[in-house]
Amino acid sequence: MSNSSSISEFLLLPFADTRELQLLHSGLFLAIYLAALLGNGLILTAVACDHCLHTPMYFFLLNLALLDLGCISTTLPKAVVNCLWDTRAISYAGCAAQVFLFSAEYYLLTVMSYDRYVAICKPLHYGTLLGSRACAQMAAAAWGSGFLHAVLHTANAFSLTLCQGNAVDQFFCEVPKVLKLSCSNSYLRKVWIIMVGFCLASGCFVFIVLSYVQIFRAVLRMPSEQGQLKAFSTCLPHLAVVSLFLSMTIFAYLKSPSISPSLDLVVAVLYSVVPPALNPLIYSMRNKELKSAVRKVIAWIFLISDKFPLYLHKRLPLQACSLFIIIEVFILSIICIY
């Protein structure tokens, strides 16, 4: 009988048995990861470098893009490598890192709903209520809440003695699958995880709903139809992202226990991969300011590759942008190394 201290690695659920399908999955996941990396990376760079986007809404969007990059970088690179090299192994530390997924997305989306509420319902107090210090505090609170939530999940999963082997029935390490490997009855721990998650999610959900009730009431009182459409258009991306996140999460956690392993794998891919990959597209689809800033970043990247030394000396602000890109790529590389 082995315990958690003697387990040096875990075995993840493979996507396919045949080599051809493994290579196909590897290419597909690599394409999705690169698309998510490109989309979220462009949003990060555009918001950081364009002074026109230095507003509370885009500050929180920058945090969401950074969080999405971190979340998808803990799962997809390992899945790509495993499919490519025909292996299932993941180290103990790597599995713990995957369990330690920052659960901050819901908290960030809640903060972003407050931003939309203030912008539409209290526009004259927008600069006062959402100053730079208030935005930093709210972002820190969202990240801190996600950090504590992740610590509770990780400590709860890896404090148990594991003696049911090391095969995790999922393509990445998630808490319910790790708890199945414990020697003791993990039913109470599963219930505790569900209850804590439900209470936190319910609080955030109620806050978001109340915010949008006030927003809709304020918009419907506007005399101009054009003003109503403009106000609604600023909320649509956030509503779409919240709906996508909630629908994926509810579908994942309320699925039937008798669900087949293959369907369970598909559900896991949907809720862990789709939101980070689609969020950049949703936010930039109808946002002219963000589109313009992204085009400037892309044009600058192509221009700087041809005239880097001369251009760098002439434009000091872009030097800061280049440093930001280098730091961003370095951080992502560190995240994906394990």
Coordinates of N, CA and C in Angstrom, one line a residue, residues 129-224:
L129 N -15.1 56.6 -7.7 CA -15.3 55.3 -7.2 C -14.4 54.2 -7.7
L130 N -13.9 54.4 -8.9 CA -13.0 53.5 -9.5 C -11.7 54.2 -9.9
G131 N -11.0 54.8 -8.9 CA -9.7 55.4 -9.1 C -8.7 54.3 -9.2
S132 N -7.4 54.7 -9.4 CA -6.4 53.7 -9.6 C -6.2 52.8 -8.3
R133 N -6.3 53.5 -7.2 CA -6.1 52.8 -5.9 C -7.2 51.8 -5.7
A134 N -8.5 52.2 -6.0 CA -9.6 51.3 -5.8 C -9.6 50.1 -6.7
C135 N -9.2 50.4 -8.0 CA -9.0 49.3 -9.0 C -8.0 48.3 -8.5
A136 N -6.9 48.8 -8.0 CA -5.8 47.9 -7.6 C -6.2 47.1 -6.4
Q137 N -7.0 47.7 -5.5 CA -7.5 46.9 -4.3 C -8.5 45.9 -4.7
M138 N -9.4 46.2 -5.7 CA -10.4 45.2 -6.1 C -9.7 44.0 -6.8
A139 N -8.7 44.4 -7.7 CA -8.0 43.3 -8.4 C -7.3 42.4 -7.4
A140 N -6.6 43.0 -6.4 CA -5.9 42.3 -5.4 C -6.8 41.4 -4.6
A141 N -8.0 41.9 -4.3 CA -9.0 41.1 -3.6 C -9.5 39.9 -4.4
A142 N -9.7 40.1 -5.7 CA -10.1 39.0 -6.6 C -9.0 37.9 -6.7
W143 N -7.7 38.4 -6.9 CA -6.6 37.4 -7.0 C -6.4 36.7 -5.6
G144 N -6.5 37.5 -4.5 CA -6.3 36.9 -3.2 C -7.4 35.9 -2.9
S145 N -8.6 36.2 -3.3 CA -9.7 35.2 -3.0 C -9.5 33.9 -3.8
G146 N -9.1 34.1 -5.1 CA -8.8 32.9 -5.9 C -7.6 32.1 -5.3
F147 N -6.6 32.8 -4.8 CA -5.4 32.2 -4.2 C -5.8 31.3 -3.0
L148 N -6.6 31.9 -2.1 CA -7.0 31.2 -0.9 C -7.9 30.0 -1.3
H149 N -8.8 30.2 -2.3 CA -9.6 29.1 -2.7 C -8.7 27.9 -3.3
A150 N -7.7 28.3 -4.0 CA -6.8 27.3 -4.6 C -6.0 26.6 -3.5
V151 N -5.6 27.3 -2.5 CA -4.8 26.7 -1.4 C -5.7 25.7 -0.7
L152 N -7.0 26.1 -0.4 CA -7.9 25.1 0.3 C -8.0 23.9 -0.5
H153 N -8.2 24.0 -1.9 CA -8.4 22.8 -2.7 C -7.2 21.9 -2.7
T154 N -6.0 22.6 -2.9 CA -4.8 21.8 -3.0 C -4.4 21.1 -1.6
A155 N -4.6 21.8 -0.5 CA -4.3 21.2 0.8 C -5.3 20.1 1.1
N156 N -6.5 20.3 0.7 CA -7.6 19.3 0.9 C -7.3 18.0 0.1
A157 N -6.8 18.1 -1.1 CA -6.6 17.0 -1.9 C -5.3 16.2 -1.6
F158 N -4.2 17.0 -1.3 CA -2.9 16.3 -1.1 C -2.5 16.1 0.3
S159 N -3.5 16.4 1.3 CA -3.2 16.0 2.7 C -3.7 14.6 3.0
L160 N -4.4 14.0 2.0 CA -4.9 12.6 2.2 C -3.8 11.6 1.9
T161 N -3.9 10.4 2.4 CA -3.1 9.3 2.0 C -3.6 8.7 0.8
L162 N -2.8 8.6 -0.2 CA -3.3 8.0 -1.5 C -2.8 6.6 -1.7
C163 N -3.7 5.7 -1.8 CA -3.3 4.3 -1.9 C -4.1 3.5 -3.0
Q164 N -4.9 4.3 -3.8 CA -5.7 3.6 -4.9 C -5.0 3.7 -6.2
G165 N -3.7 3.7 -6.2 CA -2.9 3.8 -7.4 C -2.6 5.2 -7.7
N166 N -2.1 5.5 -8.9 CA -1.7 6.9 -9.3 C -2.3 7.3 -10.7
A167 N -3.4 6.5 -11.1 CA -4.0 6.8 -12.4 C -5.2 7.8 -12.1
V168 N -5.1 9.0 -12.7 CA -6.1 10.1 -12.6 C -7.0 10.0 -13.8
D169 N -8.3 9.8 -13.5 CA -9.3 9.6 -14.6 C -9.7 11.0 -15.3
Q170 N -8.7 11.7 -15.7 CA -8.9 13.0 -16.4 C -7.6 13.4 -17.1
F171 N -7.7 14.3 -18.1 CA -6.5 14.7 -18.8 C -5.6 15.7 -18.1
F172 N -6.2 16.2 -17.0 CA -5.3 17.0 -16.1 C -5.8 16.7 -14.6
C173 N -5.0 17.1 -13.7 CA -5.3 16.8 -12.3 C -6.4 17.7 -11.7
E174 N -7.5 17.2 -11.4 CA -8.5 18.0 -10.7 C -8.9 17.3 -9.4
V175 N -9.4 18.1 -8.5 CA -9.6 17.7 -7.1 C -10.5 16.4 -7.0
P176 N -11.7 16.3 -7.6 CA -12.5 15.1 -7.4 C -11.8 13.9 -7.9
K177 N -11.0 13.9 -9.0 CA -10.3 12.8 -9.5 C -9.2 12.4 -8.5
V178 N -8.5 13.3 -8.0 CA -7.4 13.0 -7.0 C -7.9 12.4 -5.7
L179 N -9.1 12.9 -5.3 CA -9.7 12.4 -4.1 C -10.1 10.9 -4.2
K180 N -10.4 10.5 -5.4 CA -10.8 9.1 -5.6 C -9.6 8.2 -5.3
L181 N -8.4 8.7 -5.3 CA -7.2 7.9 -5.1 C -6.9 7.7 -3.6
S182 N -7.7 8.4 -2.7 CA -7.4 8.3 -1.3 C -7.8 7.0 -0.7
C183 N -7.1 6.7 0.4 CA -7.5 5.4 1.1 C -8.8 5.6 1.9
S184 N -9.0 6.7 2.5 CA -10.2 7.0 3.3 C -11.4 7.4 2.5
N185 N -12.5 7.4 3.1 CA -13.7 7.8 2.4 C -13.7 9.3 2.1
S186 N -13.7 9.7 0.9 CA -13.5 11.1 0.6 C -14.8 11.8 0.4
Y187 N -15.9 11.1 0.7 CA -17.3 11.7 0.4 C -17.5 13.0 1.1
L188 N -17.1 13.1 2.4 CA -17.3 14.3 3.2 C -16.4 15.4 2.6
R189 N -15.2 15.1 2.2 CA -14.4 16.2 1.6 C -15.0 16.7 0.3
K190 N -15.5 15.8 -0.5 CA -16.2 16.2 -1.8 C -17.3 17.1 -1.5
V191 N -18.1 16.7 -0.5 CA -19.3 17.6 -0.1 C -18.8 18.9 0.4
W192 N -17.7 18.9 1.2 CA -17.2 20.2 1.7 C -16.7 21.1 0.5
I193 N -16.0 20.5 -0.5 CA -15.6 21.3 -1.6 C -16.7 21.8 -2.4
I194 N -17.8 21.0 -2.6 CA -18.9 21.5 -3.3 C -19.6 22.6 -2.6
M195 N -19.8 22.5 -1.3 CA -20.5 23.5 -0.5 C -19.7 24.8 -0.5
V196 N -18.4 24.7 -0.3 CA -17.6 26.0 -0.3 C -17.7 26.6 -1.6
G197 N -17.5 25.8 -2.7 CA -17.6 26.4 -4.0 C -19.0 27.0 -4.3
F198 N -20.0 26.3 -3.9 CA -21.4 26.7 -4.1 C -21.7 28.1 -3.4
C199 N -21.2 28.2 -2.2 CA -21.5 29.4 -1.4 C -20.7 30.6 -2.0
L200 N -19.5 30.4 -2.4 CA -18.7 31.5 -3.0 C -19.3 31.9 -4.3
A201 N -19.6 30.8 -5.2 CA -20.2 31.1 -6.5 C -21.6 31.8 -6.4
S202 N -22.4 31.4 -5.4 CA -23.7 32.0 -5.2 C -23.6 33.4 -4.8
G203 N -22.6 33.8 -3.9 CA -22.4 35.2 -3.6 C -22.0 36.0 -4.8
C204 N -21.1 35.5 -5.6 CA -20.7 36.3 -6.8 C -21.8 36.4 -7.8
F205 N -22.6 35.3 -7.9 CA -23.7 35.3 -8.9 C -24.8 36.3 -8.5
V206 N -25.1 36.3 -7.2 CA -26.1 37.3 -6.7 C -25.6 38.7 -7.0
F207 N -24.4 39.0 -6.7 CA -23.8 40.3 -6.9 C -23.9 40.7 -8.4
I208 N -23.5 39.8 -9.3 CA -23.6 40.1 -10.7 C -25.0 40.3 -11.2
V209 N -26.0 39.5 -10.7 CA -27.4 39.7 -11.1 C -27.9 41.0 -10.6
L210 N -27.6 41.3 -9.3 CA -28.1 42.6 -8.8 C -27.5 43.8 -9.6
S211 N -26.2 43.7 -9.9 CA -25.6 44.7 -10.7 C -26.3 45.0 -12.0
Y212 N -26.6 43.9 -12.7 CA -27.2 44.0 -14.0 C -28.7 44.4 -14.0
V213 N -29.3 44.1 -12.9 CA -30.7 44.6 -12.7 C -30.7 46.1 -12.6
Q214 N -29.8 46.6 -11.8 CA -29.6 48.1 -11.8 C -29.2 48.7 -13.1
I215 N -28.3 48.0 -13.8 CA -27.9 48.5 -15.1 C -29.0 48.5 -16.1
F216 N -29.8 47.5 -16.2 CA -30.9 47.4 -17.1 C -32.0 48.5 -16.8
R217 N -32.2 48.7 -15.5 CA -33.2 49.7 -15.1 C -32.7 51.1 -15.5
A218 N -31.4 51.4 -15.3 CA -30.8 52.7 -15.7 C -30.8 52.8 -17.2
V219 N -30.5 51.8 -18.0 CA -30.5 51.9 -19.4 C -31.9 52.1 -20.0
L220 N -32.9 51.4 -19.5 CA -34.3 51.6 -19.9 C -34.8 53.0 -19.7
R221 N -34.3 53.7 -18.7 CA -34.7 55.0 -18.4 C -34.1 56.1 -19.3
M222 N -33.1 55.6 -20.1 CA -32.4 56.6 -21.0 C -33.4 57.0 -22.1
P223 N -33.5 58.3 -22.4 CA -34.4 58.8 -23.4 C -34.0 58.5 -24.8
S224 N -32.7 58.4 -25.1 CA -32.3 58.1 -26.4 C -32.1 56.6 -26.7

